[in-house]
Amino acid sequence: MSLLWIVFLPLLGACIPLLLARTPRWIKTVTTAAIPIVGLAIMGGYVGQTISGVIPQQSIAWLSHIGLNLAFRLDGLSLLFVSLILGIGVLIIAYAHYYLSEQDNDSRFYACLLLFMASMLGIVMADNLLLLWVFWELTSVSSFLLIGYWFHSSDARRGARMALATTGCGGLALLAGILLLGHIAGGYDLDTVFAAAANIQQHPWYLGALILVLLGAFTKSAQFPFQFWLPHAMAAPTPVSAYLHSATMVKAGIFLLARLHPVLAGTEWWFYLVTFTGLATLLVGAYFAILKHDIKGLLAFSTISHLGLICMMLGIGTEAAVIAALFHVINHACFKAALFMTAGIIDHESGTRDMRKLNGLLRYMPLTATLAMILAASMAGIPPLNGFLSKEMFLAESLQQHLFGGLSWLIPVLATVGAMLSVAYSIRYVHDLFFNGEPKELPKTPHDPPKGMLVPVALLVVLCIAIGLAPMWFAEDILTAAVSAVHGPLTALEIGLWHGWNWPLLMSAIAVVGGAVIYLARDQLFSFNRQFEHRDAKHIFESTVQRLSDGATAVFDRIDTGSLQRYMAILLTTVIILLLVPLIDLTQLFGGRKQLPIDVVSMVGALLIIFSALGVAILHRQRLLALLMLSVTGLMVSLAFAHLSAPDLAMTQLVVEVVSIILMILALFFMPQRTPRASSGHRVVRDIILSSLIGGLVASLNYALLTRSFDSISDYFVSNAKMLGGGNNIVNVILVDFRGFDTLGEITVLAIAAAGIHKLLNKLKPFMPSSDVDGRPWHHIRHPLLVTTVAKLLLPLALMVAVYILLRGHNMPGGGFIAGLITASAMILQYMANGVDWVKDRFNVNYQSLMSFGVMISLFTGLGSWYFERPFLTSWFTHIHWPVVGEFEFATAMLFDLGVYLTVIGATMMILTNFGKMTTRHRPTQEGN
Amino acid sequence: METLYAITVGILTACSIFLILRGRSFPIVVGITMLSYAVNLFLFSTGRLQIDGAPILGMVENPTDPLPQALVLTAIVIGFAMTAYAIILAVRARGEIGSDEVNDLDTHEQSEGHR
């Protein structure tokens, strides 16, 4: 259980500094630092087990169906990294306590730092490749927050964006690589993937997967040619840089190479890609480090160079090389974290990081200077410090390479050059900063910082010396465990300061002498470099991003022209193409089913529909006329339903027709009465062609369909309507019983539409014409007597009919929908005939409540069946003998239909009355109607 | 009869598509309404045509296919809700931007001859 907590403690703990935002800083520092300390303690409990070779593992199911589980492990490699992340993390937190100024938001800093720590821990402990990737992306995000911590500075924002974009793209490549690997291996758990190593290396996708994974690792670890983001990430506060460059972030890429070493390494591709990328990075980074005048810039490029070294060792991949790589991970983390801390101290106390101004600081800050000199010596690889040990191993290993054939001598030579450059920039760091005359134009007079700020540095310095003097005592166990996890059981581990007079020692000596010479000749180097055009990676990066976004905008502009007509035309053309294909496949349009004879009624009705539809299309610019014609079409359609044996449809269509035409006439009041002639002849022709094509296709399709026989699935409904649903009207039984769930959804949609309309009308300032289109003022007699009288007479009649229709619906044409619409139209008539005030005085119902009530009734009718332990919406019916009425059927479906009825009334009335009220003093406002 | 029915549905569809391709909101709403007639008739016809029948047990010997009818019944009501929403949206747009044109002419160049 507690293995999990190593990761989740800092993840959850990220909230703590935010909760403590108002407390003094030392409380925040102590609580934040406590988290990694607890983590270290938990880890300590597992150390014995890991070193003895039993890997602690723990897994909790998460998204098992895609192979993603919360699976963690703590093998030797994880142990090494976890101890670095947590140990250096504690020191960074302590250091940041002094580093951050009063104005800085320390809660946010600590929270982001913990988040970063947690995601890093997640990477190194993940026992599942997908989980590893999730944390990998989390480090990208949290490092973005940390690098951009001082978001008021544009450098910080740009640096953060660059880091996010680069590592984010790499992360996507990594995901693709992981998916390939998982696919080949048949699972994402590390053990599964490790077991499939042989399969993976022989698989045709191996090279693709390798390149994708390497892209992820190289972008993260700032390997050439992706090194450009790392120097810009130093716009972050120095504690972040120290953490980012030593134990986290850039080490994630290295970790990934080590983690997947058993799976991917050993092939020629791996060797060439990784080794030479590492070698190139080593040289490029070291060269640029010498040229930087900014202390943090020098250190940043030095990090790149050292990462290249580690990468190269992993590429070589022999046991000794892996030992050197992992040992250097530890050593580099120790001295680089501390070096960044000293850089931060110098910046903090002197106000600048420019080495052309900072000179002779030894006199001003002797303690800091002493510590920094030891650290720089370790970076340069001077005995007896830890840096020397791993550098010797690296040089020794470079001598063993013969894969380059006759040119293999190049590798040790280039390795020596790299070491030489490393010595040169280390000398520069020490000599320029602490000797070399007096400081120039410093904003502040530097002095040693508070002791607390030096303590983390001093601890790391002690560690550097101690590891250098007694490497086996400190590192034997952890290295043995880690190398076993990367390269298999260890055969020999022997790290010592003295191996006798041999080649590596000679190369080291050459490197030290050569480095000193390079440093002495640095002015020539600077002037040599000045002749190259200075191109800032930031500008190149940003112009690339700009070009990409311009390209995207250009494409988008072409697609998104803002013309609805154009979108519709494209959409409809697609429809035509999709319809054409199956129709062309038909050998014959006529399906062979016998046609019904045409009777006179059908003929007349069809002609009326055709002519009124054409009339609407032709006369659409005269809107009222077009609307009247549309009502003819609608009316004829409802008659068509009646004629073609669909009484329910006919009634529904009829009433809907009435209501929607009233609504549209009402809307027309607020709209222009006529459409100006806007479309060009060219466009009209295009539209006619498009619409005729679609019309023709739909007609053919319909004809083909109608003349073919078919097997309906309706037989079930027909034969069971009476027995299971208790009704003779099958359509109604389907609606309220068999498919009641659909109907419930449908009335909900209706209610939502009504609510949406209510909202749309809220605070609407409609365009209110004072006269009609010909300039005649509107008539002021609002309620004609004849209409008023008829409407009053009609209301009880209509209501009675509605109730009758509702009740008979189960057995005869009718039901909730139709009854609701009849009631609604009778009510609307009252509004039209007598006005809003008149109705409100007599019948003040909140239609919203009515509508909601209706949906509730239907819903609870459905839920009621749960009480009887039946599935949702199971219906029940019985026949009751009433004294006067006689036999009466009661079904729960009727209750459901009542809900439908009320919803339909509520929604329809809400739509129409709200809209109708626009012209009156009851106009809808925010407070409701 | 089937031929006549298919032709009617085709013409209804064609007219409604023509209206939907107009550049003003009102004809578009009219077009949508008419298209819903066409679609409903089409869906209804998947149960095939029959005269003087009904989907009611005991009333006729051979009841018509009730399933398309049930589907179309709900489609009519939903169609009403949609028409209502569209028309109110059009009114709102007219009130807010003072025009009932559906093309966004401010931000983009217009290639076709409008206004």
Short mmCIF file of N, CA, C and O in Angstrom, two decimals, chain A residues 560-565 568 593 595-596 598 602 620 623 644-646 649 653 657 659 663 667 670-672 675-676 678-679 683 687 691 695 699 702-703 705-706 708 710 712 714 717 728 730-731 735 746 750 760 762 767 813 817, chain B residues 1-3 5-6 8-10 12 14-15 17-26 34 37 44-45 48 50 53 55-57 65-67 69 73-74 77-78 80-81 84 87 89 92 94-95 100 103-104 108 112-114:
data_model
loop_
_atom_site.label_atom_id
_atom_site.label_comp_id
_atom_site.label_asym_id
_atom_site.label_seq_id
_atom_site.Cartn_x
_atom_site.Cartn_y
_atom_site.Cartn_z
N ASP A 560 -13.81 28.32 -43.50
CA ASP A 560 -14.81 29.02 -42.71
C ASP A 560 -15.02 30.42 -43.28
O ASP A 560 -14.41 31.38 -42.84
N THR A 561 -15.90 30.50 -44.30
CA THR A 561 -16.08 31.80 -44.93
C THR A 561 -17.18 32.61 -44.27
O THR A 561 -17.38 33.76 -44.59
N GLY A 562 -17.90 31.99 -43.32
CA GLY A 562 -18.99 32.70 -42.66
C GLY A 562 -20.25 32.71 -43.50
O GLY A 562 -21.20 33.40 -43.17
N SER A 563 -20.29 31.96 -44.58
CA SER A 563 -21.49 31.94 -45.41
C SER A 563 -22.25 30.65 -45.20
O SER A 563 -21.79 29.57 -45.58
N LEU A 564 -23.42 30.75 -44.58
CA LEU A 564 -24.24 29.57 -44.31
C LEU A 564 -24.63 28.90 -45.62
O LEU A 564 -24.64 27.68 -45.72
N GLN A 565 -24.90 29.74 -46.62
CA GLN A 565 -25.32 29.18 -47.91
C GLN A 565 -24.25 28.26 -48.47
O GLN A 565 -24.53 27.22 -49.02
N MET A 568 -24.08 25.02 -46.54
CA MET A 568 -25.20 24.16 -46.91
C MET A 568 -24.96 23.53 -48.28
O MET A 568 -25.22 22.35 -48.48
N ARG A 593 -43.29 -4.57 -56.59
CA ARG A 593 -44.48 -4.68 -55.73
C ARG A 593 -45.65 -4.02 -56.45
O ARG A 593 -45.49 -2.97 -57.07
N GLN A 595 -48.63 -1.79 -57.37
CA GLN A 595 -48.99 -0.45 -56.91
C GLN A 595 -50.48 -0.35 -56.65
O GLN A 595 -51.28 -1.04 -57.25
N LEU A 596 -50.84 0.56 -55.75
CA LEU A 596 -52.25 0.86 -55.52
C LEU A 596 -52.75 1.72 -56.68
O LEU A 596 -51.99 2.49 -57.25
N ILE A 598 -54.56 4.88 -58.40
CA ILE A 598 -54.68 6.28 -57.97
C ILE A 598 -56.15 6.67 -57.96
O ILE A 598 -56.83 6.55 -58.97
N SER A 602 -56.68 11.25 -53.86
CA SER A 602 -55.21 11.27 -53.75
C SER A 602 -54.63 12.20 -54.80
O SER A 602 -53.72 12.99 -54.52
N HIS A 620 -41.43 33.06 -52.20
CA HIS A 620 -40.94 33.15 -50.83
C HIS A 620 -40.58 34.57 -50.41
O HIS A 620 -40.45 34.86 -49.24
N ARG A 623 -43.51 37.23 -47.84
CA ARG A 623 -43.47 36.24 -46.77
C ARG A 623 -44.82 35.78 -46.28
O ARG A 623 -45.03 34.60 -46.02
N LEU A 644 -54.23 7.90 -45.84
CA LEU A 644 -53.38 6.72 -45.92
C LEU A 644 -53.32 5.95 -44.60
O LEU A 644 -52.28 5.47 -44.19
N SER A 645 -54.44 5.89 -43.93
CA SER A 645 -54.61 5.03 -42.75
C SER A 645 -53.73 5.40 -41.57
O SER A 645 -53.19 4.52 -40.91
N ALA A 646 -53.55 6.68 -41.30
CA ALA A 646 -52.80 7.05 -40.11
C ALA A 646 -53.54 8.15 -39.36
O ALA A 646 -53.14 9.31 -39.39
N LEU A 649 -51.57 10.32 -36.79
CA LEU A 649 -50.67 11.27 -37.43
C LEU A 649 -51.45 12.46 -37.99
O LEU A 649 -51.03 13.60 -37.85
N GLN A 653 -50.60 16.15 -36.88
CA GLN A 653 -50.10 17.08 -37.89
C GLN A 653 -51.01 18.30 -37.99
O GLN A 653 -50.55 19.43 -38.07
N GLU A 657 -49.78 21.92 -37.09
CA GLU A 657 -49.80 22.87 -38.19
C GLU A 657 -50.39 24.19 -37.73
O GLU A 657 -49.82 25.26 -37.97
N VAL A 659 -50.66 25.37 -34.68
CA VAL A 659 -49.82 26.06 -33.70
C VAL A 659 -48.59 26.66 -34.37
O VAL A 659 -48.22 27.81 -34.11
N LEU A 663 -47.44 30.60 -34.72
CA LEU A 663 -46.13 31.03 -34.23
C LEU A 663 -45.37 31.78 -35.31
O LEU A 663 -44.76 32.83 -35.06
N ALA A 667 -44.06 35.57 -35.50
CA ALA A 667 -42.64 35.91 -35.71
C ALA A 667 -42.50 36.88 -36.87
O ALA A 667 -41.65 37.77 -36.84
N PHE A 670 -42.19 40.56 -36.30
CA PHE A 670 -40.91 41.15 -35.89
C PHE A 670 -39.87 41.10 -37.00
O PHE A 670 -38.75 41.51 -36.80
N MET A 671 -40.23 40.53 -38.12
CA MET A 671 -39.25 40.33 -39.19
C MET A 671 -39.61 41.22 -40.37
O MET A 671 -40.73 41.71 -40.46
N PRO A 672 -38.66 41.41 -41.28
CA PRO A 672 -39.03 42.13 -42.50
C PRO A 672 -40.14 41.37 -43.22
O PRO A 672 -40.12 40.14 -43.25
N THR A 675 -38.67 39.67 -48.50
CA THR A 675 -37.23 39.40 -48.67
C THR A 675 -36.76 40.18 -49.88
O THR A 675 -37.35 40.03 -50.95
N PRO A 676 -35.74 41.01 -49.73
CA PRO A 676 -35.22 41.70 -50.92
C PRO A 676 -34.60 40.69 -51.87
O PRO A 676 -34.13 39.64 -51.46
N ALA A 678 -31.91 39.21 -53.39
CA ALA A 678 -30.50 39.31 -53.02
C ALA A 678 -29.60 38.41 -53.86
O ALA A 678 -28.50 38.78 -54.22
N SER A 679 -30.10 37.23 -54.16
CA SER A 679 -29.21 36.27 -54.83
C SER A 679 -29.05 36.62 -56.29
O SER A 679 -30.01 37.03 -56.96
N ARG A 683 -26.49 32.30 -58.79
CA ARG A 683 -26.69 31.51 -57.59
C ARG A 683 -28.03 30.81 -57.59
O ARG A 683 -28.16 29.66 -57.16
N ASP A 687 -28.73 26.91 -57.08
CA ASP A 687 -29.59 26.36 -56.03
C ASP A 687 -30.70 25.51 -56.62
O ASP A 687 -31.06 24.46 -56.06
N SER A 691 -31.21 21.68 -55.61
CA SER A 691 -32.43 21.20 -54.96
C SER A 691 -33.17 20.23 -55.85
O SER A 691 -33.75 19.25 -55.36
N GLY A 695 -34.16 16.55 -54.79
CA GLY A 695 -35.56 16.15 -54.90
C GLY A 695 -35.70 14.91 -55.75
O GLY A 695 -36.40 13.95 -55.37
N ALA A 699 -37.03 11.33 -54.48
CA ALA A 699 -38.20 10.71 -55.10
C ALA A 699 -37.86 9.30 -55.59
O ALA A 699 -38.63 8.35 -55.35
N ASN A 702 -37.54 6.98 -52.69
CA ASN A 702 -38.83 6.67 -52.10
C ASN A 702 -39.60 5.69 -53.00
O ASN A 702 -40.23 4.75 -52.52
N TYR A 703 -39.48 5.91 -54.29
CA TYR A 703 -40.17 5.02 -55.23
C TYR A 703 -39.61 3.61 -55.12
O TYR A 703 -40.35 2.62 -55.04
N LEU A 705 -38.19 2.31 -52.68
CA LEU A 705 -38.57 1.74 -51.39
C LEU A 705 -40.02 1.26 -51.40
O LEU A 705 -40.33 0.15 -50.97
N LEU A 706 -40.91 2.10 -51.97
CA LEU A 706 -42.33 1.78 -51.93
C LEU A 706 -42.69 0.59 -52.80
O LEU A 706 -43.68 -0.10 -52.54
N ARG A 708 -40.96 -2.05 -53.18
CA ARG A 708 -40.34 -3.29 -52.74
C ARG A 708 -41.08 -3.84 -51.53
O ARG A 708 -41.53 -3.09 -50.68
N PHE A 710 -41.34 -5.96 -47.98
CA PHE A 710 -40.44 -5.91 -46.83
C PHE A 710 -41.00 -6.74 -45.69
O PHE A 710 -42.18 -7.06 -45.66
N SER A 712 -41.60 -6.48 -41.82
CA SER A 712 -41.63 -5.47 -40.76
C SER A 712 -41.32 -6.11 -39.42
O SER A 712 -41.64 -7.29 -39.21
N SER A 714 -42.78 -4.94 -36.99
CA SER A 714 -43.94 -4.48 -36.22
C SER A 714 -44.85 -5.62 -35.77
O SER A 714 -45.72 -5.40 -34.93
N PHE A 717 -45.35 -5.91 -32.17
CA PHE A 717 -46.20 -4.89 -31.54
C PHE A 717 -47.67 -5.17 -31.83
O PHE A 717 -48.53 -5.04 -30.96
N ASN A 728 -55.91 -1.07 -27.86
CA ASN A 728 -56.14 -1.45 -29.25
C ASN A 728 -55.40 -0.53 -30.23
O ASN A 728 -55.09 -0.94 -31.32
N ILE A 730 -52.48 0.65 -31.60
CA ILE A 730 -51.09 0.15 -31.48
C ILE A 730 -50.09 1.30 -31.42
O ILE A 730 -49.11 1.26 -30.67
N VAL A 731 -50.37 2.34 -32.21
CA VAL A 731 -49.44 3.49 -32.22
C VAL A 731 -49.32 4.07 -30.82
O VAL A 731 -48.21 4.30 -30.32
N LEU A 735 -46.15 4.19 -28.19
CA LEU A 735 -45.64 5.45 -27.64
C LEU A 735 -45.57 5.44 -26.13
O LEU A 735 -44.58 5.89 -25.55
N GLU A 746 -38.45 12.22 -25.46
CA GLU A 746 -38.96 13.20 -26.40
C GLU A 746 -39.64 14.37 -25.69
O GLU A 746 -39.43 15.53 -26.04
N LEU A 750 -38.73 18.34 -25.74
CA LEU A 750 -39.71 19.41 -25.96
C LEU A 750 -39.62 20.44 -24.84
O LEU A 750 -39.61 21.65 -25.08
N LEU A 760 -34.16 32.56 -24.68
CA LEU A 760 -33.84 33.39 -25.84
C LEU A 760 -34.67 34.67 -25.85
O LEU A 760 -34.21 35.71 -26.32
N ASN A 762 -35.70 36.19 -23.29
CA ASN A 762 -35.41 37.01 -22.13
C ASN A 762 -34.67 38.28 -22.53
O ASN A 762 -33.65 38.23 -23.20
N PHE A 767 -37.39 44.04 -32.90
CA PHE A 767 -37.63 45.11 -33.83
C PHE A 767 -39.15 45.26 -33.94
O PHE A 767 -39.84 44.32 -34.31
N PRO A 813 -57.86 6.37 -32.02
CA PRO A 813 -56.91 7.46 -32.32
C PRO A 813 -57.00 8.56 -31.29
O PRO A 813 -58.09 8.99 -30.90
N PHE A 817 -50.31 13.47 -26.78
CA PHE A 817 -49.77 14.48 -27.68
C PHE A 817 -50.89 15.30 -28.32
O PHE A 817 -50.90 16.52 -28.27
N MET B 1 -50.21 4.99 -57.60
CA MET B 1 -50.29 5.70 -56.32
C MET B 1 -48.90 5.92 -55.72
O MET B 1 -48.55 7.02 -55.33
N GLU B 2 -48.12 4.85 -55.70
CA GLU B 2 -46.77 4.96 -55.14
C GLU B 2 -45.93 5.96 -55.92
O GLU B 2 -45.17 6.73 -55.35
N THR B 3 -46.10 5.94 -57.27
CA THR B 3 -45.36 6.88 -58.10
C THR B 3 -45.73 8.31 -57.73
O THR B 3 -44.86 9.17 -57.53
N TYR B 5 -46.96 9.40 -54.99
CA TYR B 5 -46.47 9.70 -53.63
C TYR B 5 -45.01 10.09 -53.69
O TYR B 5 -44.57 11.10 -53.13
N ALA B 6 -44.23 9.28 -54.43
CA ALA B 6 -42.79 9.54 -54.49
C ALA B 6 -42.52 10.89 -55.14
O ALA B 6 -41.67 11.66 -54.66
N THR B 8 -44.47 13.49 -55.18
CA THR B 8 -44.84 14.54 -54.24
C THR B 8 -43.74 14.76 -53.21
O THR B 8 -43.35 15.91 -52.94
N VAL B 9 -43.27 13.66 -52.66
CA VAL B 9 -42.20 13.80 -51.64
C VAL B 9 -40.98 14.47 -52.27
O VAL B 9 -40.36 15.35 -51.67
N GLY B 10 -40.65 14.07 -53.51
CA GLY B 10 -39.49 14.65 -54.18
C GLY B 10 -39.64 16.14 -54.38
O GLY B 10 -38.72 16.91 -54.11
N LEU B 12 -41.62 18.21 -52.74
CA LEU B 12 -41.57 18.86 -51.42
C LEU B 12 -40.11 19.05 -50.97
O LEU B 12 -39.71 20.12 -50.50
N ALA B 14 -37.40 19.11 -52.86
CA ALA B 14 -36.70 20.07 -53.71
C ALA B 14 -37.03 21.51 -53.30
O ALA B 14 -36.14 22.35 -53.13
N CYS B 15 -38.33 21.79 -53.11
CA CYS B 15 -38.73 23.16 -52.75
C CYS B 15 -38.12 23.56 -51.41
O CYS B 15 -37.65 24.70 -51.24
N ILE B 17 -35.41 22.41 -49.98
CA ILE B 17 -33.95 22.61 -50.08
C ILE B 17 -33.65 23.97 -50.72
O ILE B 17 -32.77 24.70 -50.28
N PHE B 18 -34.44 24.30 -51.73
CA PHE B 18 -34.25 25.60 -52.36
C PHE B 18 -34.41 26.72 -51.34
O PHE B 18 -33.61 27.65 -51.28
N LEU B 19 -35.42 26.60 -50.50
CA LEU B 19 -35.66 27.64 -49.49
C LEU B 19 -34.53 27.67 -48.46
O LEU B 19 -34.11 28.73 -48.01
N ILE B 20 -34.03 26.49 -48.10
CA ILE B 20 -32.96 26.44 -47.09
C ILE B 20 -31.70 27.10 -47.63
O ILE B 20 -30.89 27.64 -46.87
N LEU B 21 -31.54 27.11 -48.94
CA LEU B 21 -30.34 27.71 -49.52
C LEU B 21 -30.45 29.23 -49.66
O LEU B 21 -29.54 29.86 -50.19
N ARG B 22 -31.54 29.83 -49.20
CA ARG B 22 -31.65 31.29 -49.27
C ARG B 22 -30.77 31.96 -48.22
O ARG B 22 -30.34 31.31 -47.27
N GLY B 23 -30.58 33.23 -48.40
CA GLY B 23 -29.67 33.95 -47.50
C GLY B 23 -30.33 34.68 -46.36
O GLY B 23 -29.68 35.45 -45.66
N ARG B 24 -31.63 34.49 -46.15
CA ARG B 24 -32.32 35.17 -45.05
C ARG B 24 -32.92 34.15 -44.11
O ARG B 24 -33.25 33.03 -44.55
N SER B 25 -33.10 34.54 -42.87
CA SER B 25 -33.51 33.54 -41.90
C SER B 25 -34.95 33.06 -42.10
O SER B 25 -35.24 31.89 -41.90
N PHE B 26 -35.85 33.96 -42.49
CA PHE B 26 -37.25 33.52 -42.55
C PHE B 26 -37.50 32.43 -43.58
O PHE B 26 -38.09 31.39 -43.24
N MET B 34 -40.95 22.86 -44.12
CA MET B 34 -41.41 22.07 -45.25
C MET B 34 -40.60 20.79 -45.39
O MET B 34 -41.14 19.73 -45.73
N TYR B 37 -42.00 18.14 -43.32
CA TYR B 37 -43.14 17.44 -43.94
C TYR B 37 -42.62 16.31 -44.83
O TYR B 37 -43.09 15.18 -44.79
N PHE B 44 -42.86 7.85 -42.97
CA PHE B 44 -44.16 7.20 -42.86
C PHE B 44 -44.32 6.12 -43.93
O PHE B 44 -44.84 5.04 -43.68
N SER B 45 -43.81 6.43 -45.15
CA SER B 45 -44.01 5.51 -46.26
C SER B 45 -43.18 4.24 -46.13
O SER B 45 -43.40 3.30 -46.88
N ARG B 48 -45.15 1.33 -45.99
CA ARG B 48 -45.91 1.15 -47.24
C ARG B 48 -47.31 1.79 -47.15
O ARG B 48 -47.84 2.00 -46.06
N GLN B 50 -51.34 2.31 -47.59
CA GLN B 50 -52.56 1.52 -47.48
C GLN B 50 -53.71 2.49 -47.30
O GLN B 50 -53.60 3.47 -46.56
N GLY B 53 -57.30 1.86 -43.97
CA GLY B 53 -56.92 0.97 -42.87
C GLY B 53 -56.71 1.83 -41.62
O GLY B 53 -57.04 3.00 -41.59
N PRO B 55 -54.06 1.59 -37.76
CA PRO B 55 -53.24 0.73 -36.90
C PRO B 55 -53.97 0.40 -35.62
O PRO B 55 -53.41 0.53 -34.53
N ILE B 56 -55.24 0.02 -35.75
CA ILE B 56 -56.05 -0.20 -34.54
C ILE B 56 -56.65 -1.60 -34.58
O ILE B 56 -57.24 -2.00 -35.59
N LEU B 57 -56.45 -2.31 -33.49
CA LEU B 57 -56.93 -3.69 -33.43
C LEU B 57 -58.45 -3.69 -33.34
O LEU B 57 -59.05 -2.84 -32.68
N ASP B 65 -48.94 -0.92 -40.60
CA ASP B 65 -47.71 -0.97 -39.82
C ASP B 65 -47.66 0.21 -38.83
O ASP B 65 -47.60 1.36 -39.24
N PRO B 66 -47.72 -0.08 -37.54
CA PRO B 66 -47.82 1.02 -36.58
C PRO B 66 -46.48 1.68 -36.27
O PRO B 66 -46.44 2.81 -35.81
N LEU B 67 -45.39 0.99 -36.53
CA LEU B 67 -44.10 1.49 -36.05
C LEU B 67 -43.70 2.80 -36.71
O LEU B 67 -43.39 3.77 -36.02
N GLN B 69 -45.56 4.93 -37.92
CA GLN B 69 -46.49 5.97 -37.48
C GLN B 69 -46.11 6.50 -36.11
O GLN B 69 -46.14 7.71 -35.87
N LEU B 73 -45.04 10.28 -35.45
CA LEU B 73 -45.81 11.10 -34.51
C LEU B 73 -44.86 11.89 -33.61
O LEU B 73 -45.00 13.10 -33.43
N THR B 74 -43.89 11.20 -33.07
CA THR B 74 -42.95 11.93 -32.23
C THR B 74 -42.13 12.90 -33.07
O THR B 74 -41.81 14.00 -32.63
N VAL B 77 -43.88 16.22 -33.43
CA VAL B 77 -43.83 17.08 -32.25
C VAL B 77 -42.43 17.68 -32.07
O VAL B 77 -42.26 18.88 -31.82
N ILE B 78 -41.41 16.84 -32.26
CA ILE B 78 -40.04 17.35 -32.15
C ILE B 78 -39.77 18.39 -33.23
O ILE B 78 -39.14 19.41 -32.99
N PHE B 80 -41.88 20.36 -34.47
CA PHE B 80 -42.50 21.62 -34.02
C PHE B 80 -41.56 22.36 -33.07
O PHE B 80 -41.34 23.57 -33.20
N ALA B 81 -41.01 21.62 -32.12
CA ALA B 81 -40.10 22.26 -31.15
C ALA B 81 -38.92 22.88 -31.89
O ALA B 81 -38.51 24.01 -31.58
N ALA B 84 -39.98 25.99 -33.81
CA ALA B 84 -40.20 27.09 -32.87
C ALA B 84 -38.87 27.67 -32.43
O ALA B 84 -38.66 28.89 -32.42
N ILE B 87 -37.24 29.69 -35.27
CA ILE B 87 -37.88 30.97 -35.61
C ILE B 87 -37.58 32.01 -34.52
O ILE B 87 -37.34 33.18 -34.80
N LEU B 89 -34.98 32.04 -32.63
CA LEU B 89 -33.57 32.39 -32.82
C LEU B 89 -33.45 33.46 -33.90
O LEU B 89 -32.70 34.43 -33.77
N ARG B 92 -34.61 36.72 -32.51
CA ARG B 92 -33.59 37.24 -31.59
C ARG B 92 -32.43 37.85 -32.38
O ARG B 92 -31.93 38.92 -32.07
N ARG B 94 -32.49 39.02 -35.36
CA ARG B 94 -32.93 40.27 -35.98
C ARG B 94 -32.86 41.40 -34.95
O ARG B 94 -32.40 42.51 -35.24
N GLY B 95 -33.33 41.10 -33.73
CA GLY B 95 -33.33 42.12 -32.69
C GLY B 95 -31.92 42.53 -32.30
O GLY B 95 -31.65 43.69 -32.03
N ASP B 100 -31.66 40.17 -40.92
CA ASP B 100 -32.02 38.75 -40.89
C ASP B 100 -31.16 37.97 -41.86
O ASP B 100 -31.52 36.87 -42.26
N ASN B 103 -25.60 35.15 -43.46
CA ASN B 103 -24.17 35.09 -43.75
C ASN B 103 -23.43 36.12 -42.93
O ASN B 103 -23.88 37.25 -42.76
N ASP B 104 -22.31 35.71 -42.42
CA ASP B 104 -21.50 36.61 -41.60
C ASP B 104 -20.64 37.45 -42.54
O ASP B 104 -19.59 37.03 -42.99
N HIS B 108 -15.76 38.37 -42.98
CA HIS B 108 -15.17 37.66 -44.11
C HIS B 108 -15.54 38.35 -45.42
O HIS B 108 -16.59 38.95 -45.54
N GLU B 112 -19.76 35.99 -53.31
CA GLU B 112 -20.97 36.03 -54.12
C GLU B 112 -21.57 37.44 -54.08
O GLU B 112 -21.30 38.23 -53.19
N GLY B 113 -22.42 37.73 -55.05
CA GLY B 113 -23.03 39.06 -55.09
C GLY B 113 -24.21 39.14 -54.14
O GLY B 113 -25.25 38.56 -54.40
N HIS B 114 -24.05 39.83 -53.03
CA HIS B 114 -25.12 39.95 -52.05
C HIS B 114 -25.51 41.40 -51.86
O HIS B 114 -24.90 42.30 -52.41
#
